[in-house]
Short mmCIF file of C-alpha atoms and ligand atoms in Angstrom, two decimals:
data_model
loop_
_atom_site.label_atom_id
_atom_site.label_comp_id
_atom_site.label_asym_id
_atom_site.label_seq_id
_atom_site.Cartn_x
_atom_site.Cartn_y
_atom_site.Cartn_z
CA UNK A 28 0.00 0.00 0.00
CA UNK A 29 1.43 3.41 -0.92
CA UNK A 30 1.96 5.86 1.93
CA UNK A 31 1.02 9.51 1.70
CA UNK A 32 3.42 11.25 4.09
CA UNK A 33 7.21 11.43 4.27
CA UNK A 34 7.10 8.73 6.94
CA UNK A 35 4.84 7.78 9.79
CA UNK A 36 6.54 10.06 12.31
CA UNK A 37 6.21 12.99 9.89
CA UNK A 38 2.47 12.94 10.44
CA UNK A 39 3.11 14.34 13.91
CA UNK A 40 4.11 17.98 14.46
CA UNK A 41 7.70 18.60 15.56
CA UNK A 42 7.85 18.71 19.37
CA UNK A 43 9.48 21.73 20.96
CA UNK A 44 13.01 20.63 21.82
CA UNK A 45 14.83 21.29 25.10
CA UNK A 46 16.87 24.51 24.46
CA UNK A 47 19.94 23.26 26.37
CA UNK A 48 20.02 20.04 24.40
CA UNK A 49 19.59 22.00 21.19
CA UNK A 50 22.49 24.29 22.10
CA UNK A 51 24.76 21.27 22.82
CA UNK A 52 23.76 19.75 19.48
CA UNK A 53 24.51 22.99 17.59
CA UNK A 54 27.84 23.34 19.41
CA UNK A 55 28.82 19.88 18.24
CA UNK A 56 27.94 20.81 14.67
CA UNK A 57 29.81 24.10 14.94
CA UNK A 58 32.86 22.17 16.13
CA UNK A 59 32.67 20.09 12.92
CA UNK A 60 31.91 16.88 14.82
CA UNK A 61 29.81 14.29 12.98
CA UNK A 62 26.33 13.33 14.16
CA UNK A 63 25.92 9.56 14.18
CA UNK A 64 22.69 7.48 14.15
CA UNK A 65 22.68 6.79 17.91
CA UNK A 66 23.36 10.42 18.87
CA UNK A 67 20.54 12.65 20.01
CA UNK A 68 19.30 14.95 17.23
CA UNK A 69 16.41 17.39 16.92
CA UNK A 70 13.41 15.90 15.18
CA UNK A 71 13.53 18.61 12.51
CA UNK A 72 17.17 17.72 11.69
CA UNK A 73 16.19 14.07 11.32
CA UNK A 74 13.26 14.94 9.05
CA UNK A 75 15.34 17.29 6.92
CA UNK A 76 17.91 14.57 6.37
CA UNK A 77 15.31 11.94 5.52
CA UNK A 78 13.75 14.34 3.02
CA UNK A 79 17.03 15.23 1.32
CA UNK A 80 18.62 11.77 1.38
CA UNK A 81 15.42 10.10 0.16
CA UNK A 82 15.04 12.60 -2.71
CA UNK A 83 18.65 12.02 -3.57
CA UNK A 84 18.22 8.22 -3.53
CA UNK A 85 15.09 8.43 -5.68
CA UNK A 86 16.97 10.64 -8.16
CA UNK A 87 19.67 8.01 -8.55
CA UNK A 88 17.06 5.31 -9.20
CA UNK A 89 14.87 7.32 -11.59
CA UNK A 90 18.07 8.66 -13.19
CA UNK A 91 18.75 5.15 -14.49
CA UNK A 92 15.75 5.39 -16.85
CA UNK A 93 16.79 8.06 -19.39
CA UNK A 94 20.24 6.52 -19.78
CA UNK A 95 19.09 2.91 -19.58
CA UNK A 96 16.98 3.81 -22.60
CA UNK A 97 20.19 3.92 -24.69
CA UNK A 98 21.95 0.74 -23.52
CA UNK A 99 20.64 -1.34 -26.43
CA UNK A 100 21.40 1.45 -28.91
CA UNK A 101 24.91 2.47 -27.81
CA UNK A 102 27.04 2.89 -30.96
CA UNK A 103 29.76 0.34 -30.05
CA UNK A 104 30.51 -2.49 -27.65
CA UNK A 105 32.85 -0.19 -25.68
CA UNK A 106 30.17 2.47 -25.33
CA UNK A 107 27.60 -0.15 -24.35
CA UNK A 108 29.83 -1.63 -21.63
CA UNK A 109 30.62 1.83 -20.22
CA UNK A 110 26.99 2.93 -20.20
CA UNK A 111 25.89 -0.34 -18.61
CA UNK A 112 28.47 0.12 -15.85
CA UNK A 113 27.38 3.74 -15.30
CA UNK A 114 23.71 2.82 -14.97
CA UNK A 115 24.65 0.05 -12.52
CA UNK A 116 26.69 2.58 -10.53
CA UNK A 117 23.57 4.77 -10.20
CA UNK A 118 21.63 1.80 -8.79
CA UNK A 119 24.45 1.32 -6.27
CA UNK A 120 24.27 5.01 -5.30
CA UNK A 121 20.54 4.67 -4.72
CA UNK A 122 21.16 1.70 -2.42
CA UNK A 123 23.86 3.42 -0.32
CA UNK A 124 21.55 6.39 0.07
CA UNK A 125 18.49 4.35 1.06
CA UNK A 126 20.75 2.60 3.59
CA UNK A 127 21.91 6.00 4.93
CA UNK A 128 18.26 7.10 5.24
CA UNK A 129 17.41 3.88 7.10
CA UNK A 130 19.82 4.86 9.89
CA UNK A 131 17.36 7.71 10.61
CA UNK A 132 14.51 5.34 11.39
CA UNK A 133 12.64 5.06 8.10
CA UNK A 134 12.50 1.85 6.08
CA UNK A 135 13.54 1.50 2.47
CA UNK A 136 10.15 -0.03 1.66
CA UNK A 137 8.41 3.05 3.04
CA UNK A 138 10.59 5.37 0.93
CA UNK A 139 10.13 3.30 -2.23
CA UNK A 140 6.37 3.28 -1.64
CA UNK A 141 6.40 7.08 -1.46
CA UNK A 142 8.28 7.31 -4.73
CA UNK A 143 5.86 4.95 -6.45
CA UNK A 144 2.86 6.78 -4.97
CA UNK A 145 4.18 10.01 -6.49
CA UNK A 146 4.37 11.72 -3.06
CA UNK A 147 8.19 11.95 -3.00
CA UNK A 148 10.35 14.21 -5.13
CA UNK A 149 13.27 13.25 -7.36
CA UNK A 150 15.52 15.53 -9.40
CA UNK A 151 13.71 17.55 -12.07
CA UNK A 152 16.43 16.76 -14.61
CA UNK A 153 15.27 13.19 -15.13
CA UNK A 154 11.94 14.32 -16.55
CA UNK A 155 13.55 15.34 -19.84
CA UNK A 156 13.83 12.89 -22.74
CA UNK A 157 17.04 11.41 -24.17
CA UNK A 158 16.38 11.79 -27.89
CA UNK A 159 19.81 11.05 -29.42
CA UNK A 160 23.09 9.37 -28.46
CA UNK A 161 24.56 12.84 -27.86
CA UNK A 162 22.16 13.19 -24.93
CA UNK A 163 24.08 10.43 -23.16
CA UNK A 164 27.22 12.54 -23.55
CA UNK A 165 25.40 15.66 -22.36
CA UNK A 166 24.00 13.87 -19.31
CA UNK A 167 27.43 12.58 -18.25
CA UNK A 168 29.05 15.95 -18.84
CA UNK A 169 26.35 18.29 -17.50
CA UNK A 170 24.12 16.23 -15.19
CA UNK A 171 26.89 14.27 -13.51
CA UNK A 172 28.97 17.47 -13.60
CA UNK A 173 26.23 19.35 -11.72
CA UNK A 174 25.79 16.40 -9.36
CA UNK A 175 29.50 16.45 -8.46
CA UNK A 176 29.44 20.18 -7.81
CA UNK A 177 26.54 19.64 -5.41
CA UNK A 178 27.79 16.40 -3.87
CA UNK A 179 31.47 17.08 -3.17
CA UNK A 180 30.51 19.46 -0.32
CA UNK A 181 28.03 16.83 0.93
CA UNK A 182 31.04 14.67 1.82
CA UNK A 183 31.45 17.19 4.67
CA UNK A 184 27.79 16.97 5.69
CA UNK A 185 27.31 16.90 9.47
CA UNK A 186 25.47 13.57 9.37
CA UNK A 187 28.09 10.80 9.29
CA UNK A 188 26.32 8.08 7.26
CA UNK A 189 25.31 10.55 4.50
CA UNK A 190 28.78 12.11 4.37
CA UNK A 191 30.46 8.71 4.10
CA UNK A 192 28.06 7.46 1.40
CA UNK A 193 28.99 10.54 -0.64
CA UNK A 194 32.70 9.68 -0.77
CA UNK A 195 32.33 6.69 -3.06
CA UNK A 196 29.44 8.27 -4.97
CA UNK A 197 31.58 11.31 -5.80
CA UNK A 198 34.46 9.15 -7.05
CA UNK A 199 32.10 7.33 -9.39
CA UNK A 200 30.32 10.50 -10.52
CA UNK A 201 33.68 12.00 -11.48
CA UNK A 202 34.31 9.05 -13.76
CA UNK A 203 30.80 9.44 -15.22
CA UNK A 204 31.44 13.10 -15.94
CA UNK A 205 34.65 12.29 -17.78
CA UNK A 206 33.04 9.59 -19.91
CA UNK A 207 30.23 11.99 -20.83
CA UNK A 208 32.68 14.70 -21.80
CA UNK A 209 34.63 12.19 -23.87
CA UNK A 210 31.46 11.28 -25.78
CA UNK A 211 30.89 14.99 -26.47
CA UNK A 212 34.51 15.45 -27.56
CA UNK A 213 34.30 12.51 -29.95
CA UNK A 214 31.09 13.89 -31.49
CA UNK A 215 32.53 17.40 -31.75
CA UNK A 216 35.60 16.08 -33.55
CA UNK A 217 33.43 13.96 -35.85
CA UNK A 218 31.27 14.90 -38.83
CA UNK A 219 29.30 18.14 -39.02
CA UNK A 220 26.18 16.11 -38.34
CA UNK A 221 27.69 14.63 -35.17
CA UNK A 222 28.75 18.05 -33.94
CA UNK A 223 25.23 19.34 -34.60
CA UNK A 224 23.87 16.49 -32.49
CA UNK A 225 26.20 17.50 -29.64
CA UNK A 226 25.08 21.15 -29.93
CA UNK A 227 21.42 20.11 -29.94
CA UNK A 228 21.94 18.03 -26.78
CA UNK A 229 23.65 20.97 -25.06
CA UNK A 230 20.80 23.26 -26.16
CA UNK A 231 18.23 20.98 -24.54
CA UNK A 232 20.13 20.03 -21.36
CA UNK A 233 21.81 23.32 -20.39
CA UNK A 234 18.90 25.05 -18.66
CA UNK A 235 17.49 21.91 -16.99
CA UNK A 236 21.04 21.23 -15.66
CA UNK A 237 21.08 24.70 -14.06
CA UNK A 238 17.70 23.94 -12.47
CA UNK A 239 19.17 20.87 -10.74
CA UNK A 240 20.66 23.17 -8.07
CA UNK A 241 17.18 24.11 -6.91
CA UNK A 242 15.33 27.43 -6.59
CA UNK A 243 17.31 30.67 -6.30
CA UNK A 244 18.45 31.50 -2.77
CA UNK A 245 15.67 34.04 -2.23
CA UNK A 246 13.07 31.31 -2.89
CA UNK A 247 14.80 28.33 -1.25
CA UNK A 248 12.83 27.34 1.84
CA UNK A 249 15.34 24.92 3.36
CA UNK A 250 18.78 26.38 2.63
CA UNK A 251 19.25 28.65 5.68
CA UNK A 252 18.50 25.92 8.23
CA UNK A 253 20.35 23.22 6.25
CA UNK A 254 23.44 25.48 6.21
CA UNK A 255 23.18 26.21 9.93
CA UNK A 256 23.12 22.44 10.51
CA UNK A 257 26.00 22.00 8.04
CA UNK A 258 23.98 19.60 5.94
CA UNK A 259 24.47 21.96 3.01
CA UNK A 260 27.77 23.84 2.81
CA UNK A 261 26.89 26.17 -0.05
CA UNK A 262 23.66 27.78 -1.19
CA UNK A 263 21.88 26.73 -4.38
CA UNK A 264 23.01 29.89 -6.21
CA UNK A 265 26.63 29.52 -5.08
CA UNK A 266 26.79 25.98 -6.43
CA UNK A 267 25.04 26.97 -9.66
CA UNK A 268 27.61 29.72 -10.21
CA UNK A 269 30.52 27.33 -9.54
CA UNK A 270 29.03 24.95 -12.11
CA UNK A 271 28.63 27.65 -14.76
CA UNK A 272 32.19 28.89 -14.17
CA UNK A 273 33.60 25.37 -14.54
CA UNK A 274 31.46 24.35 -17.51
CA UNK A 275 31.55 27.33 -19.88
CA UNK A 276 35.28 26.88 -20.70
CA UNK A 277 34.63 23.16 -21.28
CA UNK A 278 31.91 24.06 -23.81
CA UNK A 279 34.32 26.45 -25.53
CA UNK A 280 36.95 23.70 -25.75
CA UNK A 281 34.35 21.51 -27.47
CA UNK A 282 33.60 24.37 -29.88
CA UNK A 283 29.97 24.46 -28.71
CA UNK A 284 27.78 27.45 -27.89
CA UNK A 285 25.98 27.75 -24.56
CA UNK A 286 22.33 28.54 -25.41
CA UNK A 287 22.23 31.78 -23.42
CA UNK A 288 22.44 35.17 -25.18
CA UNK A 289 23.05 36.86 -21.80
CA UNK A 290 26.13 34.79 -20.95
CA UNK A 291 29.17 37.01 -20.46
CA UNK A 292 32.40 36.95 -18.50
CA UNK A 293 32.65 39.59 -15.81
CA UNK A 294 36.33 40.57 -15.61
CA UNK A 295 35.80 42.32 -12.28
CA UNK A 296 34.30 39.36 -10.46
CA UNK A 297 35.97 36.58 -12.46
CA UNK A 298 32.59 34.88 -12.94
CA UNK A 299 30.41 34.02 -15.91
CA UNK A 300 27.13 35.90 -15.67
CA UNK A 301 24.14 34.07 -17.08
CA UNK A 302 20.53 34.77 -18.05
CA UNK A 303 17.34 34.24 -16.06
CA UNK A 304 16.26 30.64 -15.49
CA UNK A 305 12.69 29.81 -16.52
CA UNK A 306 11.41 29.13 -13.00
CA UNK A 307 7.92 28.52 -14.27
CA UNK A 308 9.20 25.54 -16.26
CA UNK A 309 11.01 24.29 -13.12
CA UNK A 310 7.83 24.52 -11.04
CA UNK A 311 5.81 22.75 -13.72
CA UNK A 312 8.30 19.86 -13.76
CA UNK A 313 8.12 19.66 -9.95
CA UNK A 314 4.33 19.58 -10.18
CA UNK A 315 4.59 16.49 -12.39
CA UNK A 316 4.04 18.25 -15.71
CA UNK A 317 7.49 17.89 -17.27
CA UNK A 318 7.92 16.18 -20.65
CA UNK A 319 8.53 12.71 -19.12
CA UNK A 320 7.20 12.72 -15.51
CA UNK A 321 4.34 10.35 -16.25
CA UNK A 322 6.45 8.02 -18.37
CA UNK A 323 9.20 7.80 -15.71
CA UNK A 324 6.76 6.95 -12.93
CA UNK A 325 4.97 4.42 -15.11
CA UNK A 326 8.26 2.69 -15.93
CA UNK A 327 9.39 2.69 -12.27
CA UNK A 328 6.08 1.16 -11.14
CA UNK A 329 6.26 -1.45 -13.86
CA UNK A 330 9.86 -2.34 -12.92
CA UNK A 331 8.80 -2.62 -9.28
CA UNK A 332 5.89 -4.94 -10.13
CA UNK A 333 8.03 -7.06 -12.43
CA UNK A 334 10.71 -7.30 -9.73
CA UNK A 335 8.29 -8.66 -7.11
CA UNK A 336 9.51 -12.22 -7.61
CA UNK A 337 13.10 -11.17 -6.81
CA UNK A 338 12.02 -9.56 -3.53
CA UNK A 339 9.87 -12.60 -2.66
CA UNK A 340 12.71 -15.02 -3.46
CA UNK A 341 15.18 -12.97 -1.37
CA UNK A 342 12.73 -12.85 1.56
CA UNK A 343 12.06 -16.61 1.33
CA UNK A 344 15.81 -17.30 1.25
CA UNK A 345 16.43 -15.08 4.27
CA UNK A 346 13.59 -16.82 6.13
CA UNK A 347 15.05 -20.24 5.32
CA UNK A 348 18.51 -19.22 6.52
CA UNK A 349 17.03 -17.89 9.74
CA UNK A 350 15.16 -21.16 10.32
CA UNK A 351 18.32 -23.18 9.60
CA UNK A 352 20.35 -21.04 11.99
CA UNK A 353 17.69 -21.44 14.69
CA UNK A 354 17.65 -25.23 14.23
CA UNK A 355 21.45 -25.55 14.34
N1 BYC B 14 14.34 18.79 -8.57
O1 BYC B 14 14.55 24.81 -0.33
P1 BYC B 14 15.15 24.06 -1.46
C1 BYC B 14 21.66 12.48 -9.28
C2 BYC B 14 12.76 20.93 -4.19
S1 BYC B 14 21.85 14.17 -9.12
C3 BYC B 14 13.30 18.45 -7.79
O2 BYC B 14 16.29 24.71 -2.14
P2 BYC B 14 16.90 21.95 -0.48
C4 BYC B 14 22.23 11.82 -10.44
C5 BYC B 14 13.28 20.65 -2.79
O3 BYC B 14 13.42 19.27 -2.59
C6 BYC B 14 20.36 14.81 -8.44
N2 BYC B 14 13.00 19.08 -6.63
O4 BYC B 14 15.51 22.59 -0.96
C7 BYC B 14 23.14 12.42 -11.26
C8 BYC B 14 12.22 21.30 -1.95
O5 BYC B 14 11.03 20.51 -1.96
P3 BYC B 14 10.40 19.87 -0.59
C9 BYC B 14 20.10 14.47 -6.98
C10 BYC B 14 13.83 20.08 -6.25
O6 BYC B 14 16.64 20.55 -0.10
C11 BYC B 14 23.60 11.77 -12.39
C12 BYC B 14 11.88 22.54 -2.76
O7 BYC B 14 12.23 22.25 -4.10
N3 BYC B 14 21.00 15.13 -6.09
O8 BYC B 14 21.03 11.92 -8.47
O9 BYC B 14 17.56 22.84 0.53
C13 BYC B 14 23.14 10.53 -12.74
C14 BYC B 14 12.60 23.77 -2.29
O10 BYC B 14 14.02 23.72 -2.54
C15 BYC B 14 14.93 20.46 -7.02
C16 BYC B 14 20.60 15.50 -4.87
O11 BYC B 14 19.48 15.28 -4.48
C17 BYC B 14 15.17 19.78 -8.21
N4 BYC B 14 16.19 20.10 -9.03
O12 BYC B 14 17.83 22.02 -1.79
C18 BYC B 14 22.22 9.89 -11.92
C19 BYC B 14 21.64 16.16 -4.00
N5 BYC B 14 15.55 21.49 -6.38
O13 BYC B 14 11.33 18.80 -0.14
C20 BYC B 14 21.77 10.52 -10.76
C21 BYC B 14 21.19 16.36 -2.60
C22 BYC B 14 14.85 21.74 -5.28
O14 BYC B 14 10.28 20.98 0.41
N6 BYC B 14 20.14 17.34 -2.48
N7 BYC B 14 13.79 20.92 -5.20
O15 BYC B 14 9.08 19.30 -1.03
C23 BYC B 14 20.37 18.68 -2.33
O16 BYC B 14 21.50 19.13 -2.34
C24 BYC B 14 19.18 19.57 -2.11
O17 BYC B 14 18.11 18.80 -1.66
C25 BYC B 14 18.77 20.41 -3.36
C26 BYC B 14 17.55 21.28 -2.94
C27 BYC B 14 19.90 21.32 -3.78
C28 BYC B 14 18.34 19.52 -4.50
#
């Protein structure tokens, strides 16, 4: 049965916490000490982490769909093997993250149910279609590139299990970014038609990649508290700017044009200034009205139903082992 709330405890309002306890907790965070599962934590901290880690885990799992779509059509055996490995890595990331969320007292089943019920969020970026092979290059380069920018600071997140899960994830995402860029480079050094495909992919993925960092700071509801708790180390706009600064020169090296007439380098600040993001489009995607929201959820539900026998077999095996151990 699909659940409707973040988790059962989220149905209850947050209790007022003891101020002294809260102060000790904040002091620990300020001293850069990690919070571990058995440590006391304010209920709101726990809920914030469940929300963010669960959304992150769901993004990894749904993120397998647009790329998985190209495994059978990859242009060579080498490309197929690399893409297959990347998609498997994303499944692994989802599992580490669900495991990290479980240390906060929510079950993986509960979180998966929320995703399938459509009550949980996952990254907006995965609601855009992958129309050509160049999109696989653009995803590796831009989407994994944006993910790294966001996730490297999360390795210093105050919650130990999340921070530690991010270490391996970041290593793998770096490799994904490089393979994506290498696909783009190959296309850009290929025929005019191939280069046009690469440009078209950049045109379609640039703005959605910028949206991955979330609403602008003035509209972000969670950033201030998440920064005070050192869950987030940078604001959404700071990370977005870092991403633009790192990525524009990479696009120039490819000989591609960023689809933004307002993009210009500010000599005084040393940053690339960019145009206004279409926040209405972002909100529509979050509301479930992006180009592929319905298709993604339908595919996830279908995969879940078709995988029921695997879960049943694993549960039966675990039961049998338990019975054997009890009898021994
Ligand atoms: N899409 O107050 P805000 C990956 C929601 S990479 C959908 O700024 P917060 C991958 C936000 O959840 C992608 N929803 O929130 C890469 C909140 O809604 P609720 C996953 C978004 O949490 C390659 C509301 O808008 N990475 O997985 O402080 C291949 C207000 O936002 C988005 C992560 O999740 C969005 N783009 O900041 C395969 C990284 N942006 O909860 C896979 C960890 C915002 O109030 N997460 N919202 O209903 C984070 O760093 C932060 O959660 C965010 C948002 C920066 C995303």
